[in-house]
Short mmCIF file of C-alpha atoms in Angstrom, two decimals:
data_model
loop_
_atom_site.label_atom_id
_atom_site.label_comp_id
_atom_site.label_asym_id
_atom_site.label_seq_id
_atom_site.Cartn_x
_atom_site.Cartn_y
_atom_site.Cartn_z
CA MET A 1 43.84 -9.04 73.27
CA LYS A 2 44.43 -8.18 69.62
CA ALA A 3 42.38 -5.33 68.19
CA ILE A 4 42.09 -2.90 65.34
CA LEU A 5 42.52 0.62 66.68
CA PHE A 6 43.52 4.09 65.59
CA ARG A 7 45.34 6.76 67.58
CA ALA A 8 44.59 9.62 65.16
CA HIS A 9 41.97 10.24 62.50
CA GLY A 10 42.79 9.72 58.86
CA GLY A 11 42.69 7.21 56.02
CA PRO A 12 42.85 3.40 56.27
CA GLU A 13 46.59 3.68 57.01
CA VAL A 14 45.84 4.88 60.59
CA LEU A 15 44.32 1.51 61.47
CA GLU A 16 46.66 -0.62 63.57
CA TYR A 17 46.47 -4.32 64.37
CA ALA A 18 47.81 -4.08 67.90
CA ASP A 19 47.59 -5.27 71.48
CA ALA A 20 44.89 -3.61 73.58
CA PRO A 21 43.65 -4.12 77.15
CA LYS A 22 40.95 -6.74 77.48
CA PRO A 23 37.75 -4.99 78.68
CA GLU A 24 36.56 -5.58 82.24
CA VAL A 25 32.84 -6.21 82.66
CA ARG A 26 30.79 -4.14 85.09
CA HIS A 27 27.33 -4.60 86.57
CA GLY A 28 24.81 -5.60 83.93
CA GLU A 29 27.44 -6.13 81.25
CA VAL A 30 28.86 -9.06 79.33
CA LEU A 31 32.17 -9.75 77.65
CA VAL A 32 31.77 -11.25 74.19
CA ARG A 33 34.43 -13.28 72.39
CA VAL A 34 34.08 -11.74 68.95
CA ARG A 35 33.96 -14.16 66.03
CA ALA A 36 32.98 -11.70 63.30
CA CYS A 37 32.47 -7.96 62.97
CA ALA A 38 30.86 -6.41 59.90
CA LEU A 39 31.86 -3.01 58.58
CA ASN A 40 29.59 -0.05 57.92
CA HIS A 41 30.17 3.39 56.43
CA LEU A 42 29.94 4.56 60.04
CA ASP A 43 33.35 2.96 60.59
CA ILE A 44 34.80 5.04 57.76
CA TRP A 45 33.33 8.26 59.17
CA VAL A 46 34.55 7.48 62.69
CA ARG A 47 38.04 6.68 61.41
CA GLY A 48 38.15 9.90 59.41
CA GLY A 49 36.72 12.03 62.21
CA LEU A 50 33.51 14.05 62.32
CA PRO A 51 33.23 17.81 62.98
CA GLY A 52 32.21 18.52 66.55
CA VAL A 53 32.55 14.90 67.70
CA ASN A 54 35.37 14.07 70.09
CA PHE A 55 36.20 10.40 69.87
CA PRO A 56 38.21 8.91 72.75
CA LEU A 57 41.61 7.85 71.43
CA PRO A 58 42.93 5.28 70.91
CA HIS A 59 39.64 3.95 69.60
CA ILE A 60 38.39 0.51 68.51
CA PRO A 61 35.65 0.72 65.83
CA GLY A 62 33.04 -1.86 64.83
CA SER A 63 29.27 -1.87 65.47
CA ASP A 64 28.04 -5.20 63.99
CA ILE A 65 29.16 -8.08 66.18
CA ALA A 66 28.56 -11.82 66.52
CA GLY A 67 30.31 -14.13 68.95
CA GLU A 68 30.06 -16.00 72.23
CA ILE A 69 29.64 -14.89 75.84
CA ALA A 70 33.06 -15.11 77.52
CA GLU A 71 32.20 -13.52 80.89
CA ILE A 72 29.14 -12.11 82.62
CA GLY A 73 29.12 -9.27 85.11
CA PRO A 74 27.17 -8.95 88.36
CA GLY A 75 23.41 -8.83 87.89
CA VAL A 76 23.40 -10.57 84.49
CA THR A 77 20.64 -13.20 84.39
CA THR A 78 19.50 -13.73 80.79
CA VAL A 79 22.64 -15.10 79.12
CA ARG A 80 25.27 -17.64 80.10
CA VAL A 81 28.96 -18.14 79.40
CA GLY A 82 29.48 -19.96 76.11
CA GLN A 83 26.19 -18.81 74.59
CA LYS A 84 26.29 -17.57 70.99
CA VAL A 85 24.92 -14.05 70.57
CA VAL A 86 24.49 -11.22 68.13
CA LEU A 87 24.82 -7.75 69.64
CA ALA A 88 22.41 -4.90 69.07
CA PRO A 89 24.61 -1.98 67.94
CA GLY A 90 22.76 0.77 69.82
CA VAL A 91 23.59 1.59 73.43
CA SER A 92 21.30 3.87 75.44
CA CYS A 93 20.83 4.89 79.05
CA GLY A 94 17.90 2.54 79.66
CA LYS A 95 16.18 4.86 82.12
CA CYS A 96 15.04 8.03 80.32
CA ALA A 97 11.48 8.55 79.07
CA ALA A 98 12.42 7.50 75.54
CA CYS A 99 14.13 4.28 76.67
CA LEU A 100 11.28 3.38 79.00
CA ALA A 101 8.85 3.85 76.11
CA GLY A 102 10.90 1.42 73.99
CA LEU A 103 12.19 4.25 71.80
CA ASP A 104 15.85 3.83 72.71
CA ASN A 105 17.08 5.33 69.42
CA ARG A 106 15.64 8.65 70.68
CA CYS A 107 17.67 8.53 73.92
CA ARG A 108 19.82 11.63 74.31
CA GLU A 109 22.71 9.39 75.37
CA PHE A 110 22.25 6.96 72.47
CA THR A 111 25.44 5.81 70.78
CA ASN A 112 26.67 2.76 68.91
CA LEU A 113 29.25 0.17 69.76
CA GLY A 114 32.32 1.41 67.91
CA TYR A 115 31.16 5.02 67.83
CA LEU A 116 31.77 6.85 71.12
CA ILE A 117 32.59 3.61 72.91
CA ASP A 118 34.91 0.81 71.84
CA GLY A 119 33.49 -1.67 69.36
CA GLY A 120 33.94 -5.13 68.00
CA CYS A 121 37.03 -4.97 65.77
CA ALA A 122 38.83 -6.91 68.48
CA GLU A 123 39.00 -10.33 70.06
CA PHE A 124 36.71 -9.19 72.89
CA VAL A 125 34.10 -6.48 73.33
CA ARG A 126 32.12 -5.30 76.35
CA ALA A 127 28.39 -4.67 75.96
CA PRO A 128 25.26 -4.25 78.08
CA GLU A 129 23.35 -7.47 78.76
CA VAL A 130 20.26 -5.96 77.12
CA ASN A 131 22.16 -5.76 73.81
CA CYS A 132 22.45 -9.55 73.56
CA LEU A 133 20.13 -10.91 70.87
CA PRO A 134 19.21 -14.55 70.26
CA TYR A 135 21.59 -16.10 67.76
CA PRO A 136 20.01 -17.21 64.44
CA GLU A 137 21.37 -20.76 64.17
CA ASN A 138 20.81 -20.84 60.40
CA LEU A 139 23.62 -18.31 59.93
CA SER A 140 27.39 -18.39 60.13
CA PHE A 141 29.08 -15.90 62.45
CA GLU A 142 29.94 -13.75 59.43
CA GLU A 143 26.32 -13.71 58.22
CA ALA A 144 25.03 -13.01 61.72
CA ALA A 145 27.39 -10.05 62.10
CA ALA A 146 26.18 -8.71 58.75
CA THR A 147 22.60 -8.47 59.99
CA PRO A 148 21.86 -6.00 62.82
CA LEU A 149 22.70 -2.44 61.79
CA VAL A 150 21.53 -2.48 58.18
CA PHE A 151 18.34 -4.48 58.74
CA GLN A 152 17.42 -2.48 61.83
CA THR A 153 18.04 0.77 59.94
CA ALA A 154 16.12 -0.31 56.83
CA TRP A 155 13.19 -1.65 58.87
CA HIS A 156 12.90 1.55 60.88
CA MET A 157 13.06 3.63 57.70
CA LEU A 158 10.49 1.71 55.70
CA VAL A 159 8.18 0.48 58.45
CA GLY A 160 8.63 2.78 61.43
CA ARG A 161 8.99 6.06 59.55
CA ALA A 162 7.65 5.72 55.99
CA GLU A 163 4.88 3.26 56.98
CA LEU A 164 5.27 1.30 53.76
CA ALA A 165 2.04 -0.41 52.69
CA PRO A 166 1.38 -3.42 50.44
CA GLY A 167 1.09 -2.52 46.78
CA GLU A 168 3.08 0.68 47.02
CA ASP A 169 6.07 1.58 44.87
CA VAL A 170 9.40 2.09 46.65
CA LEU A 171 12.62 3.39 45.12
CA VAL A 172 15.73 1.93 46.78
CA LEU A 173 18.88 3.95 46.11
CA GLY A 174 22.26 2.20 46.25
CA ALA A 175 20.99 -1.35 46.03
CA GLY A 176 24.51 -2.77 46.39
CA SER A 177 25.02 -1.32 49.86
CA GLY A 178 24.29 -3.32 52.98
CA VAL A 179 21.28 -1.17 53.83
CA GLY A 180 20.14 -1.33 50.20
CA THR A 181 20.14 -5.14 50.14
CA ALA A 182 18.10 -5.09 53.36
CA ALA A 183 15.63 -2.54 51.98
CA ILE A 184 14.93 -4.59 48.84
CA GLN A 185 14.04 -7.62 50.96
CA ILE A 186 11.91 -5.67 53.43
CA GLY A 187 10.07 -3.94 50.59
CA LYS A 188 9.22 -7.30 49.02
CA PHE A 189 8.28 -8.75 52.43
CA PHE A 190 5.60 -6.05 52.68
CA GLY A 191 4.32 -6.61 49.16
CA ALA A 192 5.70 -3.44 47.57
CA ARG A 193 7.02 -3.03 44.05
CA VAL A 194 10.73 -2.32 44.43
CA ILE A 195 12.65 -0.17 41.96
CA ALA A 196 16.38 -0.50 42.67
CA THR A 197 19.32 1.59 41.51
CA ALA A 198 22.99 0.65 41.25
CA GLY A 199 26.05 1.67 39.27
CA SER A 200 26.67 -1.55 37.34
CA ASP A 201 24.66 -4.19 35.53
CA GLU A 202 26.33 -6.85 37.71
CA LYS A 203 24.98 -5.25 40.88
CA LEU A 204 21.56 -4.79 39.29
CA ALA A 205 21.45 -8.49 38.40
CA LYS A 206 22.11 -9.33 42.05
CA ALA A 207 19.42 -6.84 43.13
CA LYS A 208 17.02 -8.60 40.77
CA ALA A 209 17.89 -11.95 42.35
CA LEU A 210 17.08 -10.45 45.76
CA GLY A 211 13.60 -9.51 44.55
CA ALA A 212 13.85 -6.09 42.93
CA ASP A 213 11.11 -5.67 40.31
CA GLU A 214 12.59 -2.83 38.25
CA LEU A 215 16.22 -1.77 37.78
CA ILE A 216 17.95 1.54 37.06
CA ASN A 217 21.65 1.93 36.27
CA HIS A 218 22.36 5.37 37.70
CA LYS A 219 25.57 5.70 35.66
CA THR A 220 23.84 5.32 32.31
CA GLN A 221 20.25 6.33 33.10
CA LYS A 222 18.57 9.33 34.72
CA ILE A 223 16.92 8.06 37.91
CA ALA A 224 13.93 10.43 37.97
CA SER A 225 13.21 9.93 34.26
CA GLU A 226 13.30 6.16 34.59
CA VAL A 227 11.04 6.26 37.65
CA ARG A 228 8.51 8.33 35.71
CA ARG A 229 8.66 5.86 32.83
CA ILE A 230 8.27 2.82 35.07
CA THR A 231 5.37 4.33 37.04
CA ALA A 232 3.56 5.87 34.04
CA LYS A 233 4.59 9.37 35.20
CA ARG A 234 3.04 8.93 38.66
CA GLY A 235 6.22 8.57 40.74
CA VAL A 236 6.87 6.34 43.74
CA ASP A 237 5.16 6.32 47.12
CA VAL A 238 8.43 5.97 49.06
CA VAL A 239 12.03 6.86 48.31
CA PHE A 240 14.63 5.03 50.41
CA GLU A 241 17.43 7.61 50.48
CA HIS A 242 20.85 7.24 52.09
CA VAL A 243 23.20 8.46 49.37
CA GLY A 244 22.97 12.23 49.91
CA THR A 245 23.51 15.11 47.53
CA ALA A 246 24.45 12.94 44.53
CA THR A 247 20.91 11.55 44.31
CA TRP A 248 18.85 14.07 46.29
CA ASP A 249 17.34 16.00 43.38
CA ASP A 250 16.36 12.79 41.61
CA SER A 251 14.96 11.38 44.83
CA VAL A 252 12.64 14.33 45.41
CA ALA A 253 11.64 14.45 41.72
CA SER A 254 10.78 10.74 41.82
CA LEU A 255 8.05 11.13 44.45
CA ALA A 256 4.39 10.75 43.63
CA PRO A 257 1.90 13.26 45.09
CA CYS A 258 1.81 12.69 48.88
CA GLY A 259 4.98 10.59 48.56
CA ARG A 260 7.41 10.05 51.44
CA LEU A 261 11.16 10.41 51.22
CA VAL A 262 12.95 8.77 54.15
CA THR A 263 16.67 9.29 54.67
CA CYS A 264 19.24 7.85 57.06
CA GLY A 265 22.51 9.10 55.63
CA ALA A 266 24.51 11.43 53.44
CA THR A 267 27.39 9.39 52.07
CA THR A 268 28.00 11.75 49.13
CA GLY A 269 27.33 15.00 51.01
CA TYR A 270 24.77 16.60 53.29
CA ASP A 271 24.14 20.05 51.81
CA ALA A 272 20.94 19.10 50.00
CA LYS A 273 18.40 21.67 48.84
CA VAL A 274 14.70 21.44 48.13
CA ASP A 275 12.14 23.72 46.51
CA LEU A 276 9.56 24.23 49.27
CA ARG A 277 6.87 25.05 46.70
CA PHE A 278 7.30 21.57 45.27
CA VAL A 279 7.03 20.09 48.78
CA PHE A 280 3.79 21.76 49.78
CA VAL A 281 2.00 21.74 46.42
CA ARG A 282 2.62 17.99 46.02
CA GLN A 283 2.10 17.40 49.77
CA LEU A 284 5.39 15.54 50.15
CA SER A 285 6.85 14.21 53.41
CA LEU A 286 10.59 14.37 54.12
CA LEU A 287 11.43 11.98 56.96
CA GLY A 288 14.64 11.57 58.89
CA SER A 289 15.48 8.18 60.36
CA TYR A 290 18.23 7.14 62.75
CA MET A 291 19.03 3.52 63.52
CA GLY A 292 15.97 1.81 65.07
CA THR A 293 14.60 0.44 68.32
CA LYS A 294 15.63 -2.81 69.97
CA THR A 295 12.04 -4.00 69.56
CA GLU A 296 12.34 -3.56 65.81
CA LEU A 297 15.67 -5.37 65.82
CA HIS A 298 14.17 -8.32 67.71
CA THR A 299 11.47 -8.50 65.02
CA VAL A 300 14.09 -8.44 62.28
CA MET A 301 16.16 -11.15 63.94
CA ARG A 302 13.13 -13.46 64.21
CA LEU A 303 12.49 -13.03 60.48
CA VAL A 304 16.16 -13.68 59.73
CA ALA A 305 16.11 -16.83 61.89
CA ALA A 306 13.01 -17.99 59.99
CA GLY A 307 14.74 -17.45 56.66
CA ARG A 308 12.35 -14.67 55.57
CA LEU A 309 15.17 -12.10 55.43
CA LYS A 310 18.78 -12.90 54.55
CA PRO A 311 21.99 -10.94 55.20
CA ILE A 312 24.18 -10.62 52.13
CA VAL A 313 27.93 -11.00 52.69
CA ASP A 314 30.10 -9.79 49.84
CA ARG A 315 33.61 -10.43 51.15
CA ILE A 316 35.33 -11.60 54.32
CA PHE A 317 38.72 -10.29 55.51
CA PRO A 318 40.77 -11.44 58.51
CA LEU A 319 40.79 -8.94 61.38
CA SER A 320 44.45 -8.15 60.74
CA GLU A 321 43.54 -6.88 57.25
CA ALA A 322 41.02 -4.29 58.42
CA ALA A 323 42.78 -1.51 56.51
CA ALA A 324 42.34 -3.44 53.25
CA ALA A 325 38.70 -4.07 54.14
CA HIS A 326 38.17 -0.33 54.68
CA ARG A 327 39.74 0.44 51.31
CA TYR A 328 37.50 -2.11 49.64
CA LEU A 329 34.38 -0.67 51.29
CA GLU A 330 35.39 2.85 50.28
CA SER A 331 35.81 1.70 46.66
CA GLY A 332 32.09 0.96 46.45
CA SER A 333 32.76 -2.36 44.73
CA GLN A 334 30.80 -4.50 47.16
CA PHE A 335 27.29 -5.90 46.94
CA GLY A 336 26.21 -6.44 50.52
CA LYS A 337 28.37 -6.46 53.61
CA VAL A 338 32.13 -6.51 54.15
CA VAL A 339 32.98 -8.58 57.24
CA LEU A 340 36.04 -9.07 59.41
CA LYS A 341 36.63 -12.60 60.69
CA VAL A 342 38.15 -12.62 64.17
#
């Protein structure tokens, strides 16, 4: 099969469009003919290498996958050859206490397709049967691939961790990112007032069209000051943080008393600091969030199929141009998801 792979860590130039062995399915697994694979910042981090993480090389990245079942392994009973599917990105052991409780993102063996195991930037990918999700027929393959990781992550952050309630104020950082576009929609779905930030008026206009109530241009405005103005100095109930050190101080300063900051990433750096006196006097909650459960993803996919939530695709590249797609994603120019068509 043809695949995008890298044999050493580095910049987009290490990505090769090359021949790779077609995966062989084992018990309880399926082989999916990939039609589209969406990119995430995770792909950039994997390609560049992470301290203390040993990736098997050569490696095929790609966590967000839509396609058709090409083969089924022994013991597979819930899907058939030819069926269209979207794949849940997270892979867990399925037998530990966390998995049995439906909390698979807490499994000690949890990984993602395209992280420690080969992913979907290829013509075929192998995945556990349990990762096959019903295909939302109202979406193209590219839109379907743009859905799982960001909507699952945003749902777990806002609903599972921050427990967002109707009528609350939520600050969404980086509204032009895939996870940002998902967070705006989920916030509005739950009846919150959404304050969105982005680095250009063009992106802010698109955030407004998605439902954002208030807009902040972080290149020309001070986020915390604008939040105070918009909320009559109260602050927001929830900050949706995934940017990292570039926005951390503003994020903490934007919280109302008893506010909750939930974070899933550190794109601009991880060495954030916080004044503990500010945390305990204002009774703030700092919440970490990682991916989400398959149960949450099934909920998200039902809402997507019903048209209540919509994946936003910014640009589509052919699989062979994955390096260009990576460069485009790294530029930060996109609003929504960057997708590879296979």
